[in-house]
Amino acid sequence: MMVKRITITGSTMCGRNLEEKRVIAEQLKEKVWPALEKGHCKPIIYATYPLEEIAKAHECLDTGTHIGKVVIPM
C-alpha cells in the first residue's frame, strides 16, 4: 500500500440509502475481500490494551495521534 501511496478511509454509511449500501457491500465483497483473504491488506496495530486499561485506550484514541488500530482483546 505504501508503494502505491494508497489511503483507506472508513465510513459509517448512515447517510446512504439501502440501494447505495447494497452496491457498496457487493463491491467490497468482489474487490476488497479477496485481497484481505490473501493477506495483501493487513491492519496496522498501534497499541493493545487489556480490558482493565480501557481508559488508557480511550485516552490514546482521544489524542488523535495514533496511526492504526487500538486493540482491546476480549
Coordinates of C-alpha atoms in Angstrom, one line a residue:
M1 CA 0.0 0.0 0.0
M2 CA 2.8 2.4 0.8
V3 CA 4.4 1.8 -2.6
K4 CA 1.3 3.0 -4.3
R5 CA 0.5 5.7 -1.7
I6 CA -3.0 4.4 -1.2
T7 CA -5.1 5.7 1.6
I8 CA -8.0 3.8 3.1
T9 CA -10.7 5.8 4.9
G10 CA -13.7 4.5 6.9
S11 CA -17.3 5.5 6.7
T12 CA -20.4 4.8 8.7
M13 CA -22.7 4.9 5.7
C14 CA -25.5 6.5 7.8
G15 CA -26.5 8.9 5.1
R16 CA -26.8 6.3 2.3
N17 CA -29.9 4.7 1.2
L18 CA -30.4 0.9 1.1
E19 CA -29.5 0.5 -2.6
E20 CA -26.3 2.5 -2.2
K21 CA -25.3 0.3 0.8
R22 CA -26.1 -2.8 -1.3
V23 CA -23.8 -1.7 -4.1
I24 CA -21.0 -0.8 -1.7
A25 CA -21.3 -4.2 0.0
E26 CA -21.2 -6.0 -3.4
Q27 CA -18.1 -4.0 -4.4
L28 CA -16.4 -4.8 -1.1
K29 CA -17.1 -8.5 -1.5
E30 CA -15.8 -8.5 -5.0
K31 CA -12.8 -6.2 -4.8
V32 CA -11.6 -5.9 -1.2
W33 CA -12.4 -9.3 0.5
P34 CA -10.1 -11.3 -1.9
A35 CA -7.2 -9.1 -1.0
L36 CA -7.9 -9.4 2.7
E37 CA -8.2 -13.2 2.4
K38 CA -4.9 -13.4 0.6
G39 CA -3.2 -11.3 3.2
H40 CA -2.4 -8.4 0.9
C41 CA -4.0 -5.9 3.2
K42 CA -3.2 -6.1 6.9
P43 CA -4.4 -3.8 9.6
I44 CA -1.8 -1.7 11.4
I45 CA -2.0 -2.2 15.2
Y46 CA -0.8 0.9 17.0
A47 CA -1.4 -0.4 20.6
T48 CA -3.0 -3.2 22.5
Y49 CA -4.5 -2.6 26.0
P50 CA -6.0 -5.1 28.4
L51 CA -9.7 -4.5 29.3
E52 CA -8.6 -3.3 32.7
E53 CA -6.8 -0.3 30.9
I54 CA -9.7 0.7 28.7
A55 CA -9.5 4.3 30.0
K56 CA -5.9 4.4 28.7
A57 CA -7.1 3.1 25.3
H58 CA -9.7 5.9 25.1
E59 CA -7.1 8.5 26.0
C60 CA -4.9 7.1 23.2
L61 CA -7.8 7.5 20.8
D62 CA -8.8 10.9 22.1
T63 CA -5.3 12.3 21.3
G64 CA -5.8 11.6 17.6
T65 CA -2.1 10.9 17.2
H66 CA -2.3 7.2 16.7
I67 CA -1.9 5.6 13.3
G68 CA -3.6 2.2 13.1
K69 CA -5.9 0.2 15.3
V70 CA -6.1 0.4 19.1
V71 CA -7.0 -3.1 20.2
I72 CA -8.7 -4.4 23.3
P73 CA -8.5 -8.2 23.3
M74 CA -11.6 -10.0 24.7

